[in-house]
């Protein structure tokens, strides 16, 4: 799979993908991350990518022409396996389910907004979807793009070794969309806090039951909204 990131700050990405499994997966050719400088598609002396909003108001917007030209140059004939996503605080919320959907693509192009945002015609006529990583406002789409690439990349075949599975984690179907269960490692007692007894014994059935109950309890406590969507799915 190839990830494309369209940004006015290409240097931003010299760090986030150079660690751990994502770095290894790139070296092994399991995925490719191409960072494209939006200014490449500007033709004036100042390489202008932004302009003032019609109707007044603060700040600047990314103008449409460089974005349209860039996307059309990077993915000239868009197929159903190629998706163009505009990062936006106003977008559909990014979830593990959407990460899984994206992991089925051949190409994922992420457009990073900046300043006060992006000319609306990009959302309406260029991007396949507007996606937000949460109900808060970032100063640019770059951090959001890095989060999406990371979460999608680890779902690709072979990216996580056998020691890891993406099938028993928080939010996944196999886990009924619940949070993962609490986990512990040594020491069995730390500062007087003991690891639950059941985990120290070797009874796998009991451990399984305990984990499921702990998963449910933690989800109920921290994410009651996930419990509700689980009930809805069951009906
Ligand atoms: N004026 C806009 C915010 C612009 S923030 C508004 O009020 O909705 C500048 C850029 O940061 C956006 O264009 C978008 O690309 C990115 N961004 C900000 N918050 C984001 C979020 N929660 N998820 C994804 N991208 C976000």
Tab-separated table of N, CA and C in Angstrom, residues 12-80:
chain	number	residue	atom	x	y	z
A	12	UNK	N	8.063	17.960	8.387
A	12	UNK	CA	7.348	17.506	9.581
A	12	UNK	C	7.419	15.990	9.716
A	13	UNK	N	7.463	15.300	8.560
A	13	UNK	CA	7.342	13.842	8.567
A	13	UNK	C	8.684	13.125	8.601
A	14	UNK	N	9.755	13.867	8.877
A	14	UNK	CA	11.048	13.186	8.905
A	14	UNK	C	11.198	12.397	10.204
A	15	UNK	N	10.325	12.568	11.165
A	15	UNK	CA	10.405	11.806	12.417
A	15	UNK	C	9.398	10.677	12.589
A	16	UNK	N	8.114	10.966	12.399
A	16	UNK	CA	7.065	10.051	12.868
A	16	UNK	C	7.115	8.630	12.324
A	17	UNK	N	7.672	8.430	11.151
A	17	UNK	CA	7.607	7.083	10.554
A	17	UNK	C	8.945	6.368	10.611
A	18	UNK	N	9.853	6.898	11.425
A	18	UNK	CA	11.189	6.310	11.439
A	18	UNK	C	11.468	5.486	12.683
A	19	UNK	N	10.403	4.951	13.252
A	19	UNK	CA	10.558	4.149	14.467
A	19	UNK	C	9.721	2.884	14.389
A	20	UNK	N	10.210	1.880	15.089
A	20	UNK	CA	9.406	0.683	15.337
A	20	UNK	C	8.906	-0.019	14.093
A	21	UNK	N	7.694	-0.558	14.216
A	21	UNK	CA	7.182	-1.432	13.159
A	21	UNK	C	6.945	-0.690	11.835
A	22	UNK	N	6.661	0.610	11.902
A	22	UNK	CA	6.383	1.347	10.665
A	22	UNK	C	7.678	1.504	9.856
A	23	UNK	N	8.748	1.783	10.558
A	23	UNK	CA	10.038	1.895	9.879
A	23	UNK	C	10.434	0.558	9.251
A	24	UNK	N	10.266	-0.499	10.028
A	24	UNK	CA	10.636	-1.839	9.575
A	24	UNK	C	9.797	-2.219	8.346
A	25	UNK	N	8.510	-1.944	8.420
A	25	UNK	CA	7.616	-2.317	7.319
A	25	UNK	C	7.999	-1.589	6.030
A	26	UNK	N	8.458	-0.341	6.146
A	26	UNK	CA	8.900	0.383	4.950
A	26	UNK	C	10.158	-0.250	4.378
A	27	UNK	N	11.084	-0.588	5.279
A	27	UNK	CA	12.336	-1.196	4.841
A	27	UNK	C	12.074	-2.528	4.141
A	28	UNK	N	11.052	-3.237	4.591
A	28	UNK	CA	10.725	-4.535	3.998
A	28	UNK	C	9.849	-4.417	2.757
A	29	UNK	N	9.485	-3.188	2.409
A	29	UNK	CA	8.680	-2.958	1.212
A	29	UNK	C	7.209	-3.301	1.373
A	30	UNK	N	6.742	-3.400	2.607
A	30	UNK	CA	5.326	-3.719	2.825
A	30	UNK	C	4.436	-2.509	2.617
A	31	UNK	N	5.007	-1.338	2.769
A	31	UNK	CA	4.247	-0.113	2.532
A	31	UNK	C	5.219	0.985	2.139
A	32	UNK	N	4.644	2.012	1.504
A	32	UNK	CA	5.467	3.140	1.088
A	32	UNK	C	4.782	4.414	1.553
A	33	UNK	N	5.579	5.372	2.033
A	33	UNK	CA	5.002	6.651	2.451
A	33	UNK	C	5.656	7.750	1.624
A	34	UNK	N	4.875	8.407	0.766
A	34	UNK	CA	5.417	9.479	-0.057
A	34	UNK	C	4.874	10.811	0.429
A	35	UNK	N	5.799	11.707	0.761
A	35	UNK	CA	5.396	13.020	1.256
A	35	UNK	C	5.565	14.025	0.120
A	36	UNK	N	4.497	14.738	-0.211
A	36	UNK	CA	4.509	15.668	-1.338
A	36	UNK	C	4.395	17.103	-0.829
A	37	UNK	N	5.264	17.968	-1.335
A	37	UNK	CA	5.256	19.376	-0.952
A	37	UNK	C	4.245	20.132	-1.818
A	38	UNK	N	3.212	20.658	-1.178
A	38	UNK	CA	2.147	21.358	-1.922
A	38	UNK	C	2.705	22.501	-2.776
A	39	UNK	N	3.777	23.119	-2.292
A	39	UNK	CA	4.317	24.277	-3.026
A	39	UNK	C	4.884	23.893	-4.390
A	40	UNK	N	5.106	22.637	-4.583
A	40	UNK	CA	5.555	22.152	-5.886
A	40	UNK	C	4.540	22.529	-6.973
A	41	UNK	N	3.270	22.658	-6.603
A	41	UNK	CA	2.222	22.987	-7.592
A	41	UNK	C	1.808	24.457	-7.530
A	42	UNK	N	2.802	25.327	-7.269
A	42	UNK	CA	2.562	26.771	-7.323
A	42	UNK	C	3.519	27.342	-8.359
A	43	UNK	N	3.136	28.455	-8.951
A	43	UNK	CA	3.932	28.952	-10.074
A	43	UNK	C	4.398	30.388	-9.901
A	44	UNK	N	3.982	31.056	-8.824
A	44	UNK	CA	4.414	32.443	-8.623
A	44	UNK	C	5.723	32.467	-7.842
A	45	UNK	N	6.321	33.628	-7.795
A	45	UNK	CA	7.627	33.792	-7.181
A	45	UNK	C	7.614	33.412	-5.695
A	46	UNK	N	6.481	33.689	-5.029
A	46	UNK	CA	6.415	33.423	-3.594
A	46	UNK	C	5.857	32.034	-3.281
A	47	UNK	N	5.547	31.294	-4.311
A	47	UNK	CA	5.003	29.937	-4.152
A	47	UNK	C	3.805	29.956	-3.196
A	48	UNK	N	2.842	30.777	-3.554
A	48	UNK	CA	1.699	31.036	-2.679
A	48	UNK	C	0.718	29.867	-2.648
A	49	UNK	N	0.390	29.425	-1.443
A	49	UNK	CA	-0.592	28.341	-1.290
A	49	UNK	C	-1.864	28.806	-0.591
A	50	UNK	N	-1.859	30.050	-0.084
A	50	UNK	CA	-3.000	30.498	0.717
A	50	UNK	C	-3.536	31.838	0.223
A	51	UNK	N	-4.737	32.157	0.687
A	51	UNK	CA	-5.360	33.426	0.307
A	51	UNK	C	-6.398	33.777	1.361
A	52	UNK	N	-6.906	35.032	1.277
A	52	UNK	CA	-7.867	35.502	2.292
A	52	UNK	C	-9.268	34.969	2.010
A	53	UNK	N	-10.049	34.738	3.060
A	53	UNK	CA	-11.409	34.209	2.847
A	53	UNK	C	-12.351	35.265	2.280
A	54	UNK	N	-13.150	34.890	1.300
A	54	UNK	CA	-14.232	35.749	0.824
A	54	UNK	C	-15.180	36.024	1.982
A	55	UNK	N	-15.716	37.234	2.013
A	55	UNK	CA	-16.685	37.573	3.055
A	55	UNK	C	-16.032	38.070	4.327
A	56	UNK	N	-14.708	38.075	4.334
A	56	UNK	CA	-13.973	38.588	5.483
A	56	UNK	C	-13.769	37.532	6.548
A	57	UNK	N	-13.128	37.936	7.612
A	57	UNK	CA	-12.830	36.994	8.694
A	57	UNK	C	-11.338	36.851	8.853
A	58	UNK	N	-10.979	36.197	9.970
A	58	UNK	CA	-9.560	36.116	10.281
A	58	UNK	C	-8.852	35.053	9.464
A	59	UNK	N	-7.557	35.244	9.334
A	59	UNK	CA	-6.697	34.175	8.845
A	59	UNK	C	-6.765	33.932	7.359
A	60	UNK	N	-6.074	32.884	6.971
A	60	UNK	CA	-5.935	32.544	5.561
A	60	UNK	C	-6.444	31.123	5.329
A	61	UNK	N	-6.741	30.837	4.065
A	61	UNK	CA	-7.189	29.485	3.694
A	61	UNK	C	-6.242	28.917	2.655
A	62	UNK	N	-6.084	27.610	2.623
A	62	UNK	CA	-5.361	26.997	1.505
A	62	UNK	C	-6.249	27.155	0.270
A	63	UNK	N	-5.642	27.664	-0.802
A	63	UNK	CA	-6.418	27.926	-2.021
A	63	UNK	C	-6.578	26.643	-2.836
A	64	UNK	N	-7.593	26.590	-3.682
A	64	UNK	CA	-7.895	25.316	-4.334
A	64	UNK	C	-6.900	24.868	-5.413
A	65	UNK	N	-6.356	25.800	-6.222
A	65	UNK	CA	-5.623	25.352	-7.423
A	65	UNK	C	-4.458	24.394	-7.137
A	66	UNK	N	-3.542	24.728	-6.197
A	66	UNK	CA	-2.428	23.788	-5.975
A	66	UNK	C	-2.917	22.426	-5.482
A	67	UNK	N	-3.970	22.421	-4.666
A	67	UNK	CA	-4.483	21.152	-4.128
A	67	UNK	C	-5.075	20.285	-5.235
A	68	UNK	N	-5.915	20.889	-6.084
A	68	UNK	CA	-6.495	20.110	-7.189
A	68	UNK	C	-5.398	19.586	-8.113
A	69	UNK	N	-4.461	20.457	-8.473
A	69	UNK	CA	-3.408	20.024	-9.403
A	69	UNK	C	-2.543	18.932	-8.796
A	70	UNK	N	-2.238	19.066	-7.522
A	70	UNK	CA	-1.389	18.072	-6.857
A	70	UNK	C	-2.080	16.715	-6.838
A	71	UNK	N	-3.320	16.686	-6.384
A	71	UNK	CA	-4.041	15.410	-6.273
A	71	UNK	C	-4.181	14.776	-7.652
A	72	UNK	N	-4.487	15.600	-8.670
A	72	UNK	CA	-4.655	15.049	-10.019
A	72	UNK	C	-3.331	14.551	-10.596
A	73	UNK	N	-2.231	15.124	-10.137
A	73	UNK	CA	-0.925	14.646	-10.610
A	73	UNK	C	-0.503	13.373	-9.864
A	74	UNK	N	-0.821	13.311	-8.586
A	74	UNK	CA	-0.389	12.157	-7.787
A	74	UNK	C	-1.236	10.918	-8.111
A	75	UNK	N	-2.545	11.104	-8.251
A	75	UNK	CA	-3.448	9.997	-8.602
A	75	UNK	C	-4.236	10.384	-9.856
A	76	UNK	N	-3.631	10.249	-11.021
A	76	UNK	CA	-4.243	10.780	-12.250
A	76	UNK	C	-5.576	10.118	-12.610
A	77	UNK	N	-5.661	8.793	-12.466
A	77	UNK	CA	-6.940	8.136	-12.763
A	77	UNK	C	-7.378	7.437	-11.510
A	78	UNK	N	-8.236	8.095	-10.758
A	78	UNK	CA	-8.572	7.549	-9.458
A	78	UNK	C	-9.442	6.300	-9.577
A	79	UNK	N	-8.991	5.221	-8.960
A	79	UNK	CA	-9.763	3.976	-8.958
A	79	UNK	C	-10.477	3.841	-7.604
A	80	UNK	N	-11.413	2.899	-7.499
A	80	UNK	CA	-12.096	2.713	-6.206
A	80	UNK	C	-11.147	2.301	-5.077
